[in-house]
Every structure is written in structure tokens, then in C-alpha cells.
Coordinates of C-alpha atoms in Angstrom, one line a residue:
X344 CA 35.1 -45.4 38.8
X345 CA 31.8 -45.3 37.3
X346 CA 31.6 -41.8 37.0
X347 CA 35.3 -41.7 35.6
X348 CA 34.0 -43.8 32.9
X349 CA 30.8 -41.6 32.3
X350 CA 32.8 -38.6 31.3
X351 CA 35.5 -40.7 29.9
X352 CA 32.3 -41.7 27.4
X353 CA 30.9 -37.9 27.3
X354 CA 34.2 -36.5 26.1
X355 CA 34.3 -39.5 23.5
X356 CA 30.9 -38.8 22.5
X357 CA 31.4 -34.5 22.0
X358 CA 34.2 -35.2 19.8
X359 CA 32.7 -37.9 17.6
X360 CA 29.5 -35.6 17.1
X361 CA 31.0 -32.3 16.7
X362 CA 34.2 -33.8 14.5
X363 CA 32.0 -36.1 12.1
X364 CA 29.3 -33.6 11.8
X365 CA 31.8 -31.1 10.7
X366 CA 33.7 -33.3 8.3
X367 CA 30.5 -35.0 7.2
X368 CA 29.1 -31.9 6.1
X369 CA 32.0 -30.4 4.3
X370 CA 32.6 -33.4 2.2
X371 CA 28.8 -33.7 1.6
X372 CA 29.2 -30.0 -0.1
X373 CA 32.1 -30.8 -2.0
X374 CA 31.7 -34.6 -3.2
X375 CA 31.2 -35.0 -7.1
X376 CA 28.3 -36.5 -7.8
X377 CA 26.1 -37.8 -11.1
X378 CA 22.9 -35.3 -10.7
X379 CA 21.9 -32.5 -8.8
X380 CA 23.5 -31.9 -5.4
X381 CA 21.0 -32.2 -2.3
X382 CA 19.5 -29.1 -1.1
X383 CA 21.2 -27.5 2.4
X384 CA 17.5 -26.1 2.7
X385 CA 15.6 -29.6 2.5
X386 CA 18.3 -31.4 4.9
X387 CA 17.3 -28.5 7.5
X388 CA 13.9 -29.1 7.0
X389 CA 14.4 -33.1 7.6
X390 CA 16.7 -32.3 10.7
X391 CA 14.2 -30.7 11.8
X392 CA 11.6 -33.8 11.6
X393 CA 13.4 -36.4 12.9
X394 CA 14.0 -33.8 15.9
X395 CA 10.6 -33.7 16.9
X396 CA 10.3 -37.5 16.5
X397 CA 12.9 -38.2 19.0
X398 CA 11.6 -35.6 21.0
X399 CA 8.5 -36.8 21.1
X400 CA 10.5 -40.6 22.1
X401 CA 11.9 -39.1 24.6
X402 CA 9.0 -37.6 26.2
X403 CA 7.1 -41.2 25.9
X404 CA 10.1 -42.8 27.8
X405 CA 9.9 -40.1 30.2
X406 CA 6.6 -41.2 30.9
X407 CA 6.9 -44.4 31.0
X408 CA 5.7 -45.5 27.7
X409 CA 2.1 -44.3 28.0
X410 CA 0.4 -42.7 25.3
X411 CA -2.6 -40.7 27.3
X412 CA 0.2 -39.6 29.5
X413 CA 2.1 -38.2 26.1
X414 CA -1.3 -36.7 24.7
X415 CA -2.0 -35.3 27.9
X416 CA 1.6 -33.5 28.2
X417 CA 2.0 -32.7 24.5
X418 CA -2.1 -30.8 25.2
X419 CA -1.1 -29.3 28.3
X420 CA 2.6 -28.2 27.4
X421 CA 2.1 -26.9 23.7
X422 CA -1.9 -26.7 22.6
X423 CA -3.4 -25.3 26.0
X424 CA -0.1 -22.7 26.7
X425 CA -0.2 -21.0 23.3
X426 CA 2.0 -18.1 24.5
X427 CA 5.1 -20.0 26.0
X428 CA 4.6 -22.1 23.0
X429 CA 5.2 -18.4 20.7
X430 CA 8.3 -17.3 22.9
X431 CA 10.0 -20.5 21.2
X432 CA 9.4 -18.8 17.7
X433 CA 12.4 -16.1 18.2
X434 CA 15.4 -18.8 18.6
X435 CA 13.8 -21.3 16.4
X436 CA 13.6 -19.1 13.2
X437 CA 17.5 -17.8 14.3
X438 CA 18.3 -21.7 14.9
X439 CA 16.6 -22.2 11.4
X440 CA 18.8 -19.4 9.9
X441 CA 22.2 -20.9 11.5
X442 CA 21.6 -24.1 10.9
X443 CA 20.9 -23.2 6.8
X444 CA 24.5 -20.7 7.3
X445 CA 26.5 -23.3 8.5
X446 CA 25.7 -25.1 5.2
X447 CA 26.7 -22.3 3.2
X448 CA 29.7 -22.0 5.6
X449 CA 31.0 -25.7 4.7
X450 CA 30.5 -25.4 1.4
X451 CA 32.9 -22.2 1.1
X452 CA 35.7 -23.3 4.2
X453 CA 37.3 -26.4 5.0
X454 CA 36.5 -28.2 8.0
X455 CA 39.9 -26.9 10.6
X456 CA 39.2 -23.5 9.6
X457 CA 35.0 -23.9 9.9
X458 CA 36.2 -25.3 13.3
X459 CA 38.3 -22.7 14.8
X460 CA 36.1 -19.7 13.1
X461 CA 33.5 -21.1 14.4
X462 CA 34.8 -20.8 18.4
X463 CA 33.9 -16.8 17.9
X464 CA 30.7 -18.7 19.6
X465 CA 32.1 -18.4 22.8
X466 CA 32.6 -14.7 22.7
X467 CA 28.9 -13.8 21.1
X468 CA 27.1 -16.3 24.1
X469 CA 29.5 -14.2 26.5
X470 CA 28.5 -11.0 25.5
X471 CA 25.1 -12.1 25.2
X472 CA 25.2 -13.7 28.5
X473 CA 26.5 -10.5 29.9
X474 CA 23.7 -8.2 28.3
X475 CA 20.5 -10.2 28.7
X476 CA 21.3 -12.2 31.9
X477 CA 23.4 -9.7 33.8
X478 CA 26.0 -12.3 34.3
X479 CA 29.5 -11.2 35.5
X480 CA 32.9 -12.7 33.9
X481 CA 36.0 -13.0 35.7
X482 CA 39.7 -11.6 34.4
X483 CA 40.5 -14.8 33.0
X484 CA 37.3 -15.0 30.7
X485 CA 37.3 -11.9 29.8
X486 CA 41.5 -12.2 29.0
X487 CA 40.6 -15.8 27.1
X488 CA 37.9 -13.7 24.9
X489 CA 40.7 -11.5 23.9
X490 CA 43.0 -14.1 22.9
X491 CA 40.1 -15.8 20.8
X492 CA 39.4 -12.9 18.8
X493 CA 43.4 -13.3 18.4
X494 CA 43.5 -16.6 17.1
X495 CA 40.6 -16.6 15.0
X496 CA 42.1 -13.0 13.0
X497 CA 45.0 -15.4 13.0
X498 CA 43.7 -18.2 11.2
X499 CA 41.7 -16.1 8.7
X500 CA 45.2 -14.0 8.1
X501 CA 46.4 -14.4 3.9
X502 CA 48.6 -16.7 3.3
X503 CA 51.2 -16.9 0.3
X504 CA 50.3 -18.9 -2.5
X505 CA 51.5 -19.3 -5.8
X506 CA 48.2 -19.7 -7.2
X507 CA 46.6 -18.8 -10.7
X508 CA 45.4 -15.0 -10.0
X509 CA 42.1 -15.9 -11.0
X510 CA 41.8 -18.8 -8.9
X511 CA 43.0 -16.9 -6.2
X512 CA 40.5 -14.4 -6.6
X513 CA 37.9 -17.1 -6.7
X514 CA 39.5 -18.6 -3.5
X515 CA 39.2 -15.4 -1.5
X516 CA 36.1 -14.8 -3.2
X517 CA 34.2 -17.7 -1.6
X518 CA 35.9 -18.0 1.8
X519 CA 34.8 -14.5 2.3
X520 CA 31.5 -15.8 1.6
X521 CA 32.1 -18.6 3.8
X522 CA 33.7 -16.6 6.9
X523 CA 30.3 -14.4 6.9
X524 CA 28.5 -17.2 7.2
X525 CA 30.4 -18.0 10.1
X526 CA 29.8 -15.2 12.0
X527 CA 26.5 -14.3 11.4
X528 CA 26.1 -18.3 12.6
X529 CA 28.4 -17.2 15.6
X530 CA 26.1 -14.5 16.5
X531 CA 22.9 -16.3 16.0
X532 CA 23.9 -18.9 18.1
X533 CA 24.6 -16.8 20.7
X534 CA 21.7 -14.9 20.9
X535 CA 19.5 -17.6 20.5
X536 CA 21.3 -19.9 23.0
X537 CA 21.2 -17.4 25.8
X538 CA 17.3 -16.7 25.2
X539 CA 16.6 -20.2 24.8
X540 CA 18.6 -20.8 28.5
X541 CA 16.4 -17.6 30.0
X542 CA 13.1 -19.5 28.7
X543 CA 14.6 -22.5 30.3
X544 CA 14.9 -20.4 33.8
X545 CA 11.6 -19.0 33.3
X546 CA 9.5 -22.2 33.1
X547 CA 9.6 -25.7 34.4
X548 CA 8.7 -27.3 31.5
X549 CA 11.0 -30.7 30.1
X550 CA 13.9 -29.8 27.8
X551 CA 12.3 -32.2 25.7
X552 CA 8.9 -30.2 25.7
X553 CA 10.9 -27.3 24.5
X554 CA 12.7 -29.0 21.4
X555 CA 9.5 -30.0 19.9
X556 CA 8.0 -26.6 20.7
X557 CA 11.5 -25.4 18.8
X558 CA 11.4 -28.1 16.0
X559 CA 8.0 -27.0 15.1
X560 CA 8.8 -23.8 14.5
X561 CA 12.0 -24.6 12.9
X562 CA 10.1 -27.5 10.7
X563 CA 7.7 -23.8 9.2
X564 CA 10.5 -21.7 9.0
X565 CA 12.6 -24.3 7.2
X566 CA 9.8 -25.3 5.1
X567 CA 9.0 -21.7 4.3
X568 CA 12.7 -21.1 3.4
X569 CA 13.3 -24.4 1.6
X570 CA 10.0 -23.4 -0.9
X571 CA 11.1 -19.4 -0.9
X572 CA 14.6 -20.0 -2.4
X573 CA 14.6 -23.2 -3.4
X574 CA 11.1 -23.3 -4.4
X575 CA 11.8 -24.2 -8.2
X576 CA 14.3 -26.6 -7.9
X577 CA 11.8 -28.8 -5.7
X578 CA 8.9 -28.6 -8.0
X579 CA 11.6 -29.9 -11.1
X580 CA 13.6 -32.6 -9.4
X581 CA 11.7 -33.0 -5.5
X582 CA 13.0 -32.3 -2.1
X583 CA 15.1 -35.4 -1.7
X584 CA 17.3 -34.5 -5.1
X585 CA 20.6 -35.6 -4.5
X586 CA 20.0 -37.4 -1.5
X587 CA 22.8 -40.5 -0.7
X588 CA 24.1 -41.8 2.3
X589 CA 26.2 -39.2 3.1
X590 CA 23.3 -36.9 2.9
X591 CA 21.3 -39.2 5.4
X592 CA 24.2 -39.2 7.8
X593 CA 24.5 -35.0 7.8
X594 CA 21.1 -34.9 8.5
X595 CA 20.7 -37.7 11.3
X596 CA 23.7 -36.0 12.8
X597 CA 22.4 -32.5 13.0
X598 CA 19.1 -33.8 14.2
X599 CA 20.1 -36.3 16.5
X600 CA 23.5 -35.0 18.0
X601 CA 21.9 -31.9 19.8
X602 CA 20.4 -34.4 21.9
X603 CA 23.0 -36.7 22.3
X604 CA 25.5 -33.6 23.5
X605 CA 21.8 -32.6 26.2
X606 CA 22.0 -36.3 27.6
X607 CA 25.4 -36.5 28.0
X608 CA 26.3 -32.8 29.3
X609 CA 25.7 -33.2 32.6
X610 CA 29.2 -35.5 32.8
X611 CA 31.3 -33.0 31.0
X612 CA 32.7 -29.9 32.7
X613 CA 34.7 -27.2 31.8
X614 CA 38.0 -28.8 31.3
X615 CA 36.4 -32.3 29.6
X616 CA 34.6 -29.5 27.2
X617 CA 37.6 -27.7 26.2
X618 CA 39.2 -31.3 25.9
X619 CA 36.7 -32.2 23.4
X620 CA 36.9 -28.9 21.4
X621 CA 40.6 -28.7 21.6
X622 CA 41.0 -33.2 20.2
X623 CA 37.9 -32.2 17.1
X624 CA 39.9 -28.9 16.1
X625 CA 43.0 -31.5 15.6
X626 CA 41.2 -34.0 14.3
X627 CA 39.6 -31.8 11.6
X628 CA 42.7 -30.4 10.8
X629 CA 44.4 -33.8 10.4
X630 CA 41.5 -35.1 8.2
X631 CA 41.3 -32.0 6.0
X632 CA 44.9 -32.8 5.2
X633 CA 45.5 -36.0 4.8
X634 CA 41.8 -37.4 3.5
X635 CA 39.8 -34.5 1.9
X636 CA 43.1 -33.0 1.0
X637 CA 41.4 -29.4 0.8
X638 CA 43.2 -28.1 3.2
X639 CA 47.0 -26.5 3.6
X640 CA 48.1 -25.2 6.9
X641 CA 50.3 -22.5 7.6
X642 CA 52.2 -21.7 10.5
X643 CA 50.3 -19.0 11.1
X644 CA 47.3 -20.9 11.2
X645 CA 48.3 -23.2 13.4
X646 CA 49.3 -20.1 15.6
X647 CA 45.9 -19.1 15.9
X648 CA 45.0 -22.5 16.5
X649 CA 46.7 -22.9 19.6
X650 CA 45.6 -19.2 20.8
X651 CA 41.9 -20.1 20.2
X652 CA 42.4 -23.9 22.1
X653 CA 44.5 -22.4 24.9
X654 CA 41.4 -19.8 25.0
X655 CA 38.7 -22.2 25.2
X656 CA 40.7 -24.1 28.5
X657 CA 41.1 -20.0 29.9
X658 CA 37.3 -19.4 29.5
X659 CA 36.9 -22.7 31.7
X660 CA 39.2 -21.4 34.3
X661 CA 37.1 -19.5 36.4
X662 CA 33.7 -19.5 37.4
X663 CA 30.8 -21.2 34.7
X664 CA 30.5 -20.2 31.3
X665 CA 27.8 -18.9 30.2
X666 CA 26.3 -22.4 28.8
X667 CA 24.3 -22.4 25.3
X668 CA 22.1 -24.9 26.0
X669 CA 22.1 -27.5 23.1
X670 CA 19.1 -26.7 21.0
X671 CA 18.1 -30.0 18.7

């Protein structure tokens, strides 16, 4: 019974995060506002702090609240290992990169057809998982990959519209824009997912050791990036312009639900996971529609809806996924 209840809870917590972190964002990117609109490149940067800082929590708790026992591991695990500590740079600048993509991606796309792109995940950690791990799929993973790529060439298909050439052109303009932020996110996060999981293998270190390692990489990166291209903005109006709470809430759920989806993993399998992805795809769709009201299904979107969710219960079908271990 308990256990019933545990993944009753996980799949109630991976559609929460991964619906109002969607849907958070995109109306965070689109909200009018009095003043300057908050800069994608500083929230990364602040994810990427209070990352470390629960990290670092966790770590404390893991050792029963002790602080020479946290100095000690923090010394031992990241100062006195200098090289493991360097292998974390690779994923952590791609994480920085995806993370600042899927800004862009919002701010171009509406939240179902972010959500259902954004499955080409699956295919990029397969592959991945294929070439750097030497991991075998079975016929129905391999026939589920097919069907994705299906359903997403589906959802992105033209649709009629009776638009205003020019703000057509402006439409297609900037979910082209947003699409290829998509899949460059799509490809990044497979890549970096299956290397973080080999470093994982490799080493016995705590998950939670890793994400600060990975947060303080991403904290440079994102710094560097945030000063690089948004460099003048921040000197004129600071690095919290625009900041509300909607902002605050995009950020705490980027930072924090990473770790919520690590804690509560374990409880989900295959099925619960396509569950989860299958109820936020509808969600997001309903929400867009109704709430935001940017969004105006077709039937050939939802077409390519259902190919991608039936693909995601396939992938589960047979055999593990490849898993791309929740970076934070």
C-alpha cells in the first residue's frame, strides 16, 4: 500500500514539475509588463545558485547535520580531486547552453508544442546511449523512435490560417527560431545526460557531490554568458531587471525540480514515466487553450500528439531506457 502510494505521489510530483515549469516559463516570456523584461541569461545564472545551495543541504543532511563532516567531503570530493572535478565541466557548460535554449524556445513556441518537440529527447539520449555506452535497443524501441520522429514532423506540419501575410511571416519566422532551439536543446541534453550517467558509473561519489561540482561550472559558464551577451543591459538596469513573482517561481522551479524528479525517481518506472509525460503533454495543451489562449490545435497536431505519447509508453515496453539522469 505504501509503496502504491509512493508512486501514486512520484507520478503526481513529475507532472506538476514538468507541466508548471513549462507553462510557468512560457507565460513568464510573454506576460506584458511596465519595464524591462527579466533576463533568460540571469534566471540561469540564479538556477544555478540556489542549485548548489540545496546541494550543499542535501549533502549536510546526508551527513547528519555536521559541518566538519560537510568540509571534509566538500575538500575531499571537489578541492583535493581536481580532475573528476574538470570531467563535470563538458555537461555543465552543454547543461548551461540548454538550459539558456529552452528560454529562447518558450519565448518563440507555446507550451503543447514546446512539450511534444521537446520528446525528440528520447531519440538523441538513445542514440547517444547507443554510441557512447554500447547499449543495445530492442524492436520496440527502436519502432517507438520511429514513430516519434513521426509525431513530432507532425506537430510542426503548416497549418491553414487565414492570417495577415505579414503576421504570418512573422509567425513562422519565430517558431522556426523557436523549433531550433528545441533541438539543439534535444541534442544537448542527450549528450550531456548520457556523459553525465557514464561519470556516474565511473565513480562512487554522491549524486549530490556531482550537482554542486555541475552547478559550479554552470554558475561560470552562466555568469560568463549572462555578462557576454547581456553584458550592457546589466550594467544599465542590474541583473534582477524585470524580476516578479513569476520570475522567482521559473527560477526555483528549474533549480529545484531536477532534484525533486532525482528523489523521487526511484518510485517511477517506465509506464508511471510515460504516464506522467503523456497527463503534462495534455495538460499543456489544455492550458495553452483555454488560459494563455496562445495556442490553436489542429487535427493534425493532435495526430502527432498521440504518435509521440503512444511512442513514449513503446520506448518503455521493453527492456530500460537509456535514463538521462536528472542534472539540477
Amino acid at each position: 500500500m505504501a509503496s502504491a502510494r509512493l508512486k501514486y505521489l512520484s507520478l503526481g510530483v513529475l507532472v506538476f514539475q514538468t507541466t508548471s515549469l513549462v507553462l510557468t516559463m512560457r507565460y513568464s516570456r510573454t506576460l506584458q509588463a511596465e519595464g524591462p523584461r527579466y533576463l533568460a541569461s540571469s534566471a540561469v545564472v540564479v538556477a544555478e545558485v540556489m542549485k548548489i545551495l540545496a546541494c550543499v543541504l542535501l549533502v549536510f543532511k546526508e551527513h547528519s547535520y555536521s559541518m566538519r563532516a560537510l568540509n571534509s567531503i566538500l575538500r575531499q570530493e571537489i578541492l583535493h580531486k581536481p580532475v573528476e572535478t574538470l570531467k563535470l565541466a563538458i555537461p555543465s557548460g552543454i547543461y548551461t547552453l540548454q538550459n539558456n535554449l529552452l528560454y529562447v524556445a518558450l519565448s518563440n513556441l507555446d507550451a503543447a508544442t514546446y512539450q511534444v518537440t521537446y520528446q525528440l529527447k528520447i531519440l538523441t539520449t538513445a542514440l547517444f546511449s547507443v554510441s557512447m555506452l554500447g547499449r543495445r535497443l530492442g524492436i520496440y524501441q527502436w519502432l517507438s523512435l520511429l514513430i516519434l520522429m513521426g509525431g513530432v514532423a507532425l506537430v510542426q506540419w503548416p497549418s491553414e490560417s487565414a492570417a495577415a501575410p505579414e503576421k504570418e511571416a512573422r509567425s513562422t519566422g519565430s517558431q522556426f527560431v523557436g523549433v531550433t532551439a528545441v533541438l539543439v536543446a534535444c541534442c544537448s541534453s542527450g549528450f550531456a545526460g548520457v556523459y553525465f550517467e557514464k561519470i556516474l558509473k565511473e565513480s562512487k561519489q554522491s549524486v549530490w557531490v556531482r550537482n554542486i561540482q555541475l552547478g559550479m561550472f554552470g554558475f561560470v559558464f552562466g555568469l560568463f554568458g549572462m555578462l557576454a551577451y547581456d553584458g550592457e543591459r546589466v550594467r544599465e538596469s542590474g541583473m534582477f531587471q524585470g524580476y516578479n513573482t513569476i520570475t522567482w517561481t521559473v527560477v526555483a522551479l528549474q533549480a529545484l525540480g531536477g532534484l525533486v524528479i532525482a528523489a523521487v525517481i526511484k518510485y517511477a518506472d517506465n509506464i508511471l514515466k510515460g504516464f506522467a509525460t503523456s497527463l503534462s503533454i495534455i495538460l499543456s495543451t489544455l492550458i495553452s487553450y483555454f488560459l494563455l489562449q496562445d495556442f490553436d490545435p489542429s487535427s493534425v497536431f493532435f495526430l502527432g500528439a498521440v504518435l509521440v505519447i503512444t511512442a513514449t509508453f513503446l520506448y518503455g515496453y521493453e527492456g530500460k531506457p537509456p535514463a538521462n539522469p536528472s542534472r539540477a
